[in-house]
Amino acid sequence: MRSKNKKSRSSEAAKSDFTPFASTILSADRHRLNGHRSALVWFTGLSGSGKSTLAHALEERLFVDGVRGYVLDGDNIRQGLNKDLGLSPEDRKENIRRIAEVAKLMVDAGILTFAAFIAPYRESRRFIRSLMRDWPYYECYVKCPLAACEARDPKGLYAQARASRIDNMTGITAPYEEPENPDLTLETDRRDVQECVDILIRFLMEKDILTLASRS
Ligand code: ADP
């Protein structure tokens, strides 16, 4: 208990020791340089619903048009920045918190950022939205019935979970709290990848993220 108090006092002291440096280059300058705005699109959904497939297909399509996009992908981040985290509820929240902070920096840097992470808890997704309150942020629900995700099982995780070889499998032994009010929903058992990417591009144009070059 004593050491916990001591720790929180020292972290409070540390916070007040830091003074953020205000960059002379503004987001608007970076957007002009790039010819498009930046934003965060967060793909949430069950494992196998198509988050990574769609995020990468969108990045590839936009790359051809000279858009600076980047995918932050669950498994990649868990092999580096978040390799110390497991699948417990606390670790999952910390996983999302760190990724959201990284994504915010990337959006500030002018990159159109696509985060492909299950983010199963509403509380974590609320955190992302509040962290991004001063930036364009869109939650995209990649919706696909559990049975269809399980039939796809691109990483063999459902088979392992059913055989009790892995714990905390979202949808099987861990919860997925469906988004209540996503900005966009893509039903990947009803539309193919190209159709979903078309919808995403139209959505980003409607939100004025991709139209800067044509308007200036
Ligand atoms: P996640 O990132 O959500 O775990 P993945 O993108 O790794 O899922 O895997 C989704 C699987 O579903 C891939 O094999 C992909 O080819 C397939 N799939 C079928 N239809 C779609 C679609 N409309 N959108 C995305 N993926 C789809």
PDB file of C-alpha atoms and ligand atoms in Angstrom:
ATOM      1  CA  MET A   1       0.000   0.000   0.000  1.00  0.00           C
ATOM      2  CA  ARG A   2       2.757   2.416   1.007  1.00  0.00           C
ATOM      3  CA  SER A   3       4.756   1.708  -2.108  1.00  0.00           C
ATOM      4  CA  LYS A   4       1.626   2.175  -4.264  1.00  0.00           C
ATOM      5  CA  ASN A   5       1.065   5.668  -2.779  1.00  0.00           C
ATOM      6  CA  LYS A   6       4.698   6.464  -3.263  1.00  0.00           C
ATOM      7  CA  LYS A   7       4.490   5.368  -6.897  1.00  0.00           C
ATOM      8  CA  SER A   8       1.413   7.469  -7.646  1.00  0.00           C
ATOM      9  CA  ARG A   9       3.007  10.539  -5.972  1.00  0.00           C
ATOM     10  CA  SER A  10       6.152  10.133  -8.028  1.00  0.00           C
ATOM     11  CA  SER A  11       4.211   9.708 -11.261  1.00  0.00           C
ATOM     12  CA  GLU A  12       2.178  12.849 -10.458  1.00  0.00           C
ATOM     13  CA  ALA A  13       5.417  14.727  -9.804  1.00  0.00           C
ATOM     14  CA  ALA A  14       6.865  13.399 -13.048  1.00  0.00           C
ATOM     15  CA  LYS A  15       3.819  14.584 -15.012  1.00  0.00           C
ATOM     16  CA  SER A  16       4.195  18.139 -13.770  1.00  0.00           C
ATOM     17  CA  ASP A  17       7.894  18.070 -14.723  1.00  0.00           C
ATOM     18  CA  PHE A  18       7.047  17.718 -18.420  1.00  0.00           C
ATOM     19  CA  THR A  19       6.145  20.611 -20.664  1.00  0.00           C
ATOM     20  CA  PRO A  20       4.894  19.629 -24.099  1.00  0.00           C
ATOM     21  CA  PHE A  21       6.753  21.370 -26.930  1.00  0.00           C
ATOM     22  CA  ALA A  22       4.405  23.016 -29.399  1.00  0.00           C
ATOM     23  CA  SER A  23       5.357  22.079 -32.957  1.00  0.00           C
ATOM     24  CA  THR A  24       5.614  24.933 -35.437  1.00  0.00           C
ATOM     25  CA  ILE A  25       4.380  22.576 -38.158  1.00  0.00           C
ATOM     26  CA  LEU A  26       0.631  22.220 -37.820  1.00  0.00           C
ATOM     27  CA  SER A  27      -1.584  19.330 -38.894  1.00  0.00           C
ATOM     28  CA  ALA A  28      -3.009  21.542 -41.635  1.00  0.00           C
ATOM     29  CA  ASP A  29       0.554  21.977 -43.022  1.00  0.00           C
ATOM     30  CA  ARG A  30       1.071  18.221 -43.089  1.00  0.00           C
ATOM     31  CA  HIS A  31      -2.305  17.714 -44.743  1.00  0.00           C
ATOM     32  CA  ARG A  32      -1.426  20.233 -47.456  1.00  0.00           C
ATOM     33  CA  LEU A  33       1.893  18.471 -48.058  1.00  0.00           C
ATOM     34  CA  ASN A  34       0.154  15.114 -48.337  1.00  0.00           C
ATOM     35  CA  GLY A  35      -2.849  16.302 -50.326  1.00  0.00           C
ATOM     36  CA  HIS A  36      -5.281  14.592 -47.965  1.00  0.00           C
ATOM     37  CA  ARG A  37      -6.324  14.749 -44.357  1.00  0.00           C
ATOM     38  CA  SER A  38      -5.431  12.220 -41.700  1.00  0.00           C
ATOM     39  CA  ALA A  39      -7.844  10.205 -39.606  1.00  0.00           C
ATOM     40  CA  LEU A  40      -8.072   7.034 -37.590  1.00  0.00           C
ATOM     41  CA  VAL A  41     -10.332   4.242 -38.779  1.00  0.00           C
ATOM     42  CA  TRP A  42     -10.595   1.546 -36.146  1.00  0.00           C
ATOM     43  CA  PHE A  43     -11.707  -1.851 -37.458  1.00  0.00           C
ATOM     44  CA  THR A  44     -13.325  -3.810 -34.636  1.00  0.00           C
ATOM     45  CA  GLY A  45     -14.875  -7.262 -34.891  1.00  0.00           C
ATOM     46  CA  LEU A  46     -14.383 -10.930 -34.102  1.00  0.00           C
ATOM     47  CA  SER A  47     -11.231 -12.770 -35.078  1.00  0.00           C
ATOM     48  CA  GLY A  48     -11.645 -13.820 -38.699  1.00  0.00           C
ATOM     49  CA  SER A  49     -14.287 -11.182 -39.430  1.00  0.00           C
ATOM     50  CA  GLY A  50     -11.949  -9.510 -41.937  1.00  0.00           C
ATOM     51  CA  LYS A  51     -10.367  -6.555 -40.111  1.00  0.00           C
ATOM     52  CA  SER A  52      -6.797  -7.092 -41.362  1.00  0.00           C
ATOM     53  CA  THR A  53      -7.891  -8.098 -44.848  1.00  0.00           C
ATOM     54  CA  LEU A  54      -9.959  -4.929 -45.251  1.00  0.00           C
ATOM     55  CA  ALA A  55      -7.456  -2.575 -43.617  1.00  0.00           C
ATOM     56  CA  HIS A  56      -4.645  -3.816 -45.897  1.00  0.00           C
ATOM     57  CA  ALA A  57      -6.833  -3.885 -49.019  1.00  0.00           C
ATOM     58  CA  LEU A  58      -7.835  -0.273 -48.299  1.00  0.00           C
ATOM     59  CA  GLU A  59      -4.222   0.752 -47.681  1.00  0.00           C
ATOM     60  CA  GLU A  60      -3.154  -0.864 -50.977  1.00  0.00           C
ATOM     61  CA  ARG A  61      -5.949   0.795 -52.974  1.00  0.00           C
ATOM     62  CA  LEU A  62      -5.155   4.225 -51.497  1.00  0.00           C
ATOM     63  CA  PHE A  63      -1.383   3.803 -51.922  1.00  0.00           C
ATOM     64  CA  VAL A  64      -1.853   3.635 -55.675  1.00  0.00           C
ATOM     65  CA  ASP A  65      -3.569   7.037 -55.463  1.00  0.00           C
ATOM     66  CA  GLY A  66      -0.676   8.527 -53.469  1.00  0.00           C
ATOM     67  CA  VAL A  67      -2.412   8.479 -50.092  1.00  0.00           C
ATOM     68  CA  ARG A  68      -0.165   8.039 -47.076  1.00  0.00           C
ATOM     69  CA  GLY A  69      -1.880   5.292 -45.134  1.00  0.00           C
ATOM     70  CA  TYR A  70      -0.626   2.767 -42.618  1.00  0.00           C
ATOM     71  CA  VAL A  71      -2.105  -0.307 -40.982  1.00  0.00           C
ATOM     72  CA  LEU A  72      -1.553  -1.019 -37.322  1.00  0.00           C
ATOM     73  CA  ASP A  73      -2.235  -4.721 -37.083  1.00  0.00           C
ATOM     74  CA  GLY A  74      -2.974  -6.782 -33.978  1.00  0.00           C
ATOM     75  CA  ASP A  75      -0.526  -9.648 -34.373  1.00  0.00           C
ATOM     76  CA  ASN A  76       2.328  -7.386 -35.541  1.00  0.00           C
ATOM     77  CA  ILE A  77       2.017  -5.084 -32.530  1.00  0.00           C
ATOM     78  CA  ARG A  78       1.825  -8.023 -30.163  1.00  0.00           C
ATOM     79  CA  GLN A  79       5.216  -9.213 -31.439  1.00  0.00           C
ATOM     80  CA  GLY A  80       6.840  -5.872 -30.629  1.00  0.00           C
ATOM     81  CA  LEU A  81       5.465  -2.937 -28.644  1.00  0.00           C
ATOM     82  CA  ASN A  82       2.970  -5.106 -26.751  1.00  0.00           C
ATOM     83  CA  LYS A  83       4.825  -8.401 -26.527  1.00  0.00           C
ATOM     84  CA  ASP A  84       4.690  -8.167 -22.733  1.00  0.00           C
ATOM     85  CA  LEU A  85       0.883  -8.293 -22.740  1.00  0.00           C
ATOM     86  CA  GLY A  86      -1.385 -11.356 -22.637  1.00  0.00           C
ATOM     87  CA  LEU A  87      -5.097 -11.859 -23.244  1.00  0.00           C
ATOM     88  CA  SER A  88      -6.495 -11.143 -19.768  1.00  0.00           C
ATOM     89  CA  PRO A  89      -9.108  -8.344 -19.618  1.00  0.00           C
ATOM     90  CA  GLU A  90      -6.537  -5.958 -18.049  1.00  0.00           C
ATOM     91  CA  ASP A  91      -3.870  -6.742 -20.648  1.00  0.00           C
ATOM     92  CA  ARG A  92      -6.392  -6.380 -23.477  1.00  0.00           C
ATOM     93  CA  LYS A  93      -7.317  -2.912 -22.200  1.00  0.00           C
ATOM     94  CA  GLU A  94      -3.655  -1.914 -21.921  1.00  0.00           C
ATOM     95  CA  ASN A  95      -3.045  -3.330 -25.418  1.00  0.00           C
ATOM     96  CA  ILE A  96      -5.751  -1.050 -26.817  1.00  0.00           C
ATOM     97  CA  ARG A  97      -4.646   1.958 -24.765  1.00  0.00           C
ATOM     98  CA  ARG A  98      -1.091   1.808 -26.125  1.00  0.00           C
ATOM     99  CA  ILE A  99      -2.228   1.257 -29.703  1.00  0.00           C
ATOM    100  CA  ALA A 100      -4.667   4.159 -29.460  1.00  0.00           C
ATOM    101  CA  GLU A 101      -1.872   6.445 -28.232  1.00  0.00           C
ATOM    102  CA  VAL A 102       0.385   5.325 -31.103  1.00  0.00           C
ATOM    103  CA  ALA A 103      -2.458   5.789 -33.595  1.00  0.00           C
ATOM    104  CA  LYS A 104      -3.066   9.314 -32.306  1.00  0.00           C
ATOM    105  CA  LEU A 105       0.591  10.201 -32.919  1.00  0.00           C
ATOM    106  CA  MET A 106       0.349   8.798 -36.427  1.00  0.00           C
ATOM    107  CA  VAL A 107      -2.762  10.837 -37.180  1.00  0.00           C
ATOM    108  CA  ASP A 108      -0.963  13.925 -35.852  1.00  0.00           C
ATOM    109  CA  ALA A 109       1.893  13.048 -38.231  1.00  0.00           C
ATOM    110  CA  GLY A 110      -0.577  13.260 -41.121  1.00  0.00           C
ATOM    111  CA  ILE A 111      -1.007   9.547 -41.792  1.00  0.00           C
ATOM    112  CA  LEU A 112      -4.374   7.999 -42.599  1.00  0.00           C
ATOM    113  CA  THR A 113      -4.232   5.288 -39.986  1.00  0.00           C
ATOM    114  CA  PHE A 114      -6.102   1.988 -40.007  1.00  0.00           C
ATOM    115  CA  ALA A 115      -6.147   0.020 -36.767  1.00  0.00           C
ATOM    116  CA  ALA A 116      -7.176  -3.623 -37.061  1.00  0.00           C
ATOM    117  CA  PHE A 117      -7.774  -4.903 -33.532  1.00  0.00           C
ATOM    118  CA  ILE A 118     -10.650  -6.823 -31.992  1.00  0.00           C
ATOM    119  CA  ALA A 119     -11.050  -4.245 -29.154  1.00  0.00           C
ATOM    120  CA  PRO A 120     -13.767  -6.412 -27.583  1.00  0.00           C
ATOM    121  CA  TYR A 121     -14.755  -4.090 -24.737  1.00  0.00           C
ATOM    122  CA  ARG A 122     -17.033  -1.056 -25.099  1.00  0.00           C
ATOM    123  CA  GLU A 123     -15.054   0.658 -22.361  1.00  0.00           C
ATOM    124  CA  SER A 124     -11.844   0.447 -24.421  1.00  0.00           C
ATOM    125  CA  ARG A 125     -13.618   1.708 -27.526  1.00  0.00           C
ATOM    126  CA  ARG A 126     -15.073   4.613 -25.527  1.00  0.00           C
ATOM    127  CA  PHE A 127     -11.519   5.361 -24.382  1.00  0.00           C
ATOM    128  CA  ILE A 128     -10.289   5.494 -27.995  1.00  0.00           C
ATOM    129  CA  ARG A 129     -13.123   7.824 -28.984  1.00  0.00           C
ATOM    130  CA  SER A 130     -12.416  10.178 -26.106  1.00  0.00           C
ATOM    131  CA  LEU A 131      -8.652  10.112 -26.761  1.00  0.00           C
ATOM    132  CA  MET A 132      -9.354  11.031 -30.407  1.00  0.00           C
ATOM    133  CA  ARG A 133     -11.973  13.674 -29.615  1.00  0.00           C
ATOM    134  CA  ASP A 134     -10.017  16.438 -31.409  1.00  0.00           C
ATOM    135  CA  TRP A 135      -9.295  14.292 -34.474  1.00  0.00           C
ATOM    136  CA  PRO A 136     -11.341  12.590 -37.166  1.00  0.00           C
ATOM    137  CA  TYR A 137     -12.061   9.173 -35.713  1.00  0.00           C
ATOM    138  CA  TYR A 138     -14.304   6.467 -37.149  1.00  0.00           C
ATOM    139  CA  GLU A 139     -15.239   3.163 -35.613  1.00  0.00           C
ATOM    140  CA  CYS A 140     -15.856   0.574 -38.299  1.00  0.00           C
ATOM    141  CA  TYR A 141     -17.672  -2.558 -37.147  1.00  0.00           C
ATOM    142  CA  VAL A 142     -16.525  -5.498 -39.253  1.00  0.00           C
ATOM    143  CA  LYS A 143     -19.607  -7.595 -38.706  1.00  0.00           C
ATOM    144  CA  CYS A 144     -19.645 -11.308 -39.359  1.00  0.00           C
ATOM    145  CA  PRO A 145     -21.502 -14.075 -37.484  1.00  0.00           C
ATOM    146  CA  LEU A 146     -19.358 -16.167 -35.183  1.00  0.00           C
ATOM    147  CA  ALA A 147     -20.191 -19.318 -37.176  1.00  0.00           C
ATOM    148  CA  ALA A 148     -18.871 -17.736 -40.391  1.00  0.00           C
ATOM    149  CA  CYS A 149     -15.703 -16.497 -38.648  1.00  0.00           C
ATOM    150  CA  GLU A 150     -15.201 -19.952 -37.229  1.00  0.00           C
ATOM    151  CA  ALA A 151     -15.676 -21.570 -40.633  1.00  0.00           C
ATOM    152  CA  ARG A 152     -13.017 -19.199 -42.063  1.00  0.00           C
ATOM    153  CA  ASP A 153     -10.669 -19.612 -39.076  1.00  0.00           C
ATOM    154  CA  PRO A 154      -7.738 -18.058 -41.025  1.00  0.00           C
ATOM    155  CA  LYS A 155      -5.301 -18.477 -38.126  1.00  0.00           C
ATOM    156  CA  GLY A 156      -6.646 -21.769 -36.767  1.00  0.00           C
ATOM    157  CA  LEU A 157      -7.483 -20.056 -33.477  1.00  0.00           C
ATOM    158  CA  TYR A 158     -11.089 -21.220 -33.231  1.00  0.00           C
ATOM    159  CA  ALA A 159     -10.055 -24.840 -33.696  1.00  0.00           C
ATOM    160  CA  GLN A 160      -7.484 -24.421 -30.945  1.00  0.00           C
ATOM    161  CA  ALA A 161     -10.018 -22.732 -28.642  1.00  0.00           C
ATOM    162  CA  ARG A 162     -12.594 -25.507 -29.222  1.00  0.00           C
ATOM    163  CA  ALA A 163      -9.891 -28.033 -28.362  1.00  0.00           C
ATOM    164  CA  SER A 164      -9.176 -26.019 -25.168  1.00  0.00           C
ATOM    165  CA  ARG A 165      -5.625 -25.401 -26.318  1.00  0.00           C
ATOM    166  CA  ILE A 166      -5.994 -21.609 -25.937  1.00  0.00           C
ATOM    167  CA  ASP A 167      -7.871 -19.540 -23.360  1.00  0.00           C
ATOM    168  CA  ASN A 168      -9.636 -16.207 -23.645  1.00  0.00           C
ATOM    169  CA  MET A 169     -10.705 -16.664 -27.248  1.00  0.00           C
ATOM    170  CA  THR A 170     -13.044 -13.823 -28.134  1.00  0.00           C
ATOM    171  CA  GLY A 171     -16.500 -15.151 -29.005  1.00  0.00           C
ATOM    172  CA  ILE A 172     -15.807 -18.558 -27.418  1.00  0.00           C
ATOM    173  CA  THR A 173     -14.341 -18.133 -23.946  1.00  0.00           C
ATOM    174  CA  ALA A 174     -14.067 -14.334 -23.814  1.00  0.00           C
ATOM    175  CA  PRO A 175     -16.723 -11.731 -24.587  1.00  0.00           C
ATOM    176  CA  TYR A 176     -17.119  -9.487 -27.611  1.00  0.00           C
ATOM    177  CA  GLU A 177     -19.306  -6.530 -26.780  1.00  0.00           C
ATOM    178  CA  GLU A 178     -20.924  -5.478 -30.065  1.00  0.00           C
ATOM    179  CA  PRO A 179     -20.558  -1.809 -31.024  1.00  0.00           C
ATOM    180  CA  GLU A 180     -23.755   0.084 -30.218  1.00  0.00           C
ATOM    181  CA  ASN A 181     -23.223   3.058 -32.470  1.00  0.00           C
ATOM    182  CA  PRO A 182     -20.415   2.447 -34.979  1.00  0.00           C
ATOM    183  CA  ASP A 183     -19.698   5.068 -37.643  1.00  0.00           C
ATOM    184  CA  LEU A 184     -19.732   2.363 -40.299  1.00  0.00           C
ATOM    185  CA  THR A 185     -20.738  -1.313 -40.392  1.00  0.00           C
ATOM    186  CA  LEU A 186     -19.428  -3.730 -43.009  1.00  0.00           C
ATOM    187  CA  GLU A 187     -21.094  -7.130 -43.175  1.00  0.00           C
ATOM    188  CA  THR A 188     -18.332  -9.279 -44.551  1.00  0.00           C
ATOM    189  CA  ASP A 189     -20.468 -12.405 -44.910  1.00  0.00           C
ATOM    190  CA  ARG A 190     -22.691 -10.456 -47.345  1.00  0.00           C
ATOM    191  CA  ARG A 191     -20.214  -8.334 -49.294  1.00  0.00           C
ATOM    192  CA  ASP A 192     -16.864  -9.256 -50.790  1.00  0.00           C
ATOM    193  CA  VAL A 193     -13.586  -7.472 -50.060  1.00  0.00           C
ATOM    194  CA  GLN A 194     -13.753  -5.131 -53.073  1.00  0.00           C
ATOM    195  CA  GLU A 195     -17.296  -4.021 -52.239  1.00  0.00           C
ATOM    196  CA  CYS A 196     -16.270  -3.306 -48.645  1.00  0.00           C
ATOM    197  CA  VAL A 197     -13.234  -1.288 -49.801  1.00  0.00           C
ATOM    198  CA  ASP A 198     -15.460   0.710 -52.183  1.00  0.00           C
ATOM    199  CA  ILE A 199     -17.773   1.524 -49.273  1.00  0.00           C
ATOM    200  CA  LEU A 200     -14.809   2.583 -47.125  1.00  0.00           C
ATOM    201  CA  ILE A 201     -13.438   4.888 -49.819  1.00  0.00           C
ATOM    202  CA  ARG A 202     -16.864   6.476 -50.383  1.00  0.00           C
ATOM    203  CA  PHE A 203     -17.189   6.927 -46.632  1.00  0.00           C
ATOM    204  CA  LEU A 204     -13.785   8.668 -46.365  1.00  0.00           C
ATOM    205  CA  MET A 205     -14.700  10.934 -49.271  1.00  0.00           C
ATOM    206  CA  GLU A 206     -18.039  11.832 -47.674  1.00  0.00           C
ATOM    207  CA  LYS A 207     -16.171  12.715 -44.497  1.00  0.00           C
ATOM    208  CA  ASP A 208     -13.866  14.989 -46.512  1.00  0.00           C
ATOM    209  CA  ILE A 209     -10.759  13.012 -45.561  1.00  0.00           C
ATOM    210  CA  LEU A 210      -9.760  12.168 -49.125  1.00  0.00           C
ATOM    211  CA  THR A 211     -10.913  15.249 -50.991  1.00  0.00           C
ATOM    212  CA  LEU A 212      -8.371  17.885 -49.917  1.00  0.00           C
ATOM    213  CA  ALA A 213      -6.309  17.644 -53.129  1.00  0.00           C
ATOM    214  CA  SER A 214      -9.332  18.064 -55.352  1.00  0.00           C
ATOM    215  CA  ARG A 215     -10.563  21.074 -53.401  1.00  0.00           C
ATOM    216  CA  SER A 216      -7.285  23.055 -53.198  1.00  0.00           C
TER     217      SER A 216
HETATM  218  P1  ADP B   1      -9.318 -10.606 -38.734  1.00  0.00           P
HETATM  219  O1  ADP B   1      -8.243  -9.610 -39.022  1.00  0.00           O
HETATM  220  O2  ADP B   1     -10.647  -9.967 -38.451  1.00  0.00           O
HETATM  221  O3  ADP B   1      -8.937 -11.597 -37.683  1.00  0.00           O
HETATM  222  P2  ADP B   1      -8.604 -11.670 -41.311  1.00  0.00           P
HETATM  223  O4  ADP B   1      -8.655 -10.479 -42.181  1.00  0.00           O
HETATM  224  O5  ADP B   1      -7.259 -12.137 -40.844  1.00  0.00           O
HETATM  225  O6  ADP B   1      -9.589 -11.459 -40.082  1.00  0.00           O
HETATM  226  O7  ADP B   1      -9.292 -12.898 -42.039  1.00  0.00           O
HETATM  227  C1  ADP B   1     -10.552 -12.784 -42.678  1.00  0.00           C
HETATM  228  C2  ADP B   1     -10.756 -13.923 -43.658  1.00  0.00           C
HETATM  229  O8  ADP B   1     -12.039 -13.807 -44.257  1.00  0.00           O
HETATM  230  C3  ADP B   1      -9.733 -13.893 -44.780  1.00  0.00           C
HETATM  231  O9  ADP B   1      -9.394 -15.221 -45.122  1.00  0.00           O
HETATM  232  C4  ADP B   1     -10.520 -13.239 -45.937  1.00  0.00           C
HETATM  233  O10 ADP B   1     -10.054 -13.636 -47.204  1.00  0.00           O
HETATM  234  C5  ADP B   1     -11.934 -13.739 -45.680  1.00  0.00           C
HETATM  235  N1  ADP B   1     -13.004 -12.862 -46.188  1.00  0.00           N
HETATM  236  C6  ADP B   1     -14.063 -13.263 -46.920  1.00  0.00           C
HETATM  237  N2  ADP B   1     -14.864 -12.229 -47.249  1.00  0.00           N
HETATM  238  C7  ADP B   1     -14.304 -11.130 -46.699  1.00  0.00           C
HETATM  239  C8  ADP B   1     -14.676  -9.751 -46.691  1.00  0.00           C
HETATM  240  N3  ADP B   1     -15.762  -9.278 -47.288  1.00  0.00           N
HETATM  241  N4  ADP B   1     -13.885  -8.894 -46.018  1.00  0.00           N
HETATM  242  C9  ADP B   1     -12.766  -9.337 -45.375  1.00  0.00           C
HETATM  243  N5  ADP B   1     -12.381 -10.627 -45.347  1.00  0.00           N
HETATM  244  C10 ADP B   1     -13.130 -11.541 -46.012  1.00  0.00           C
END
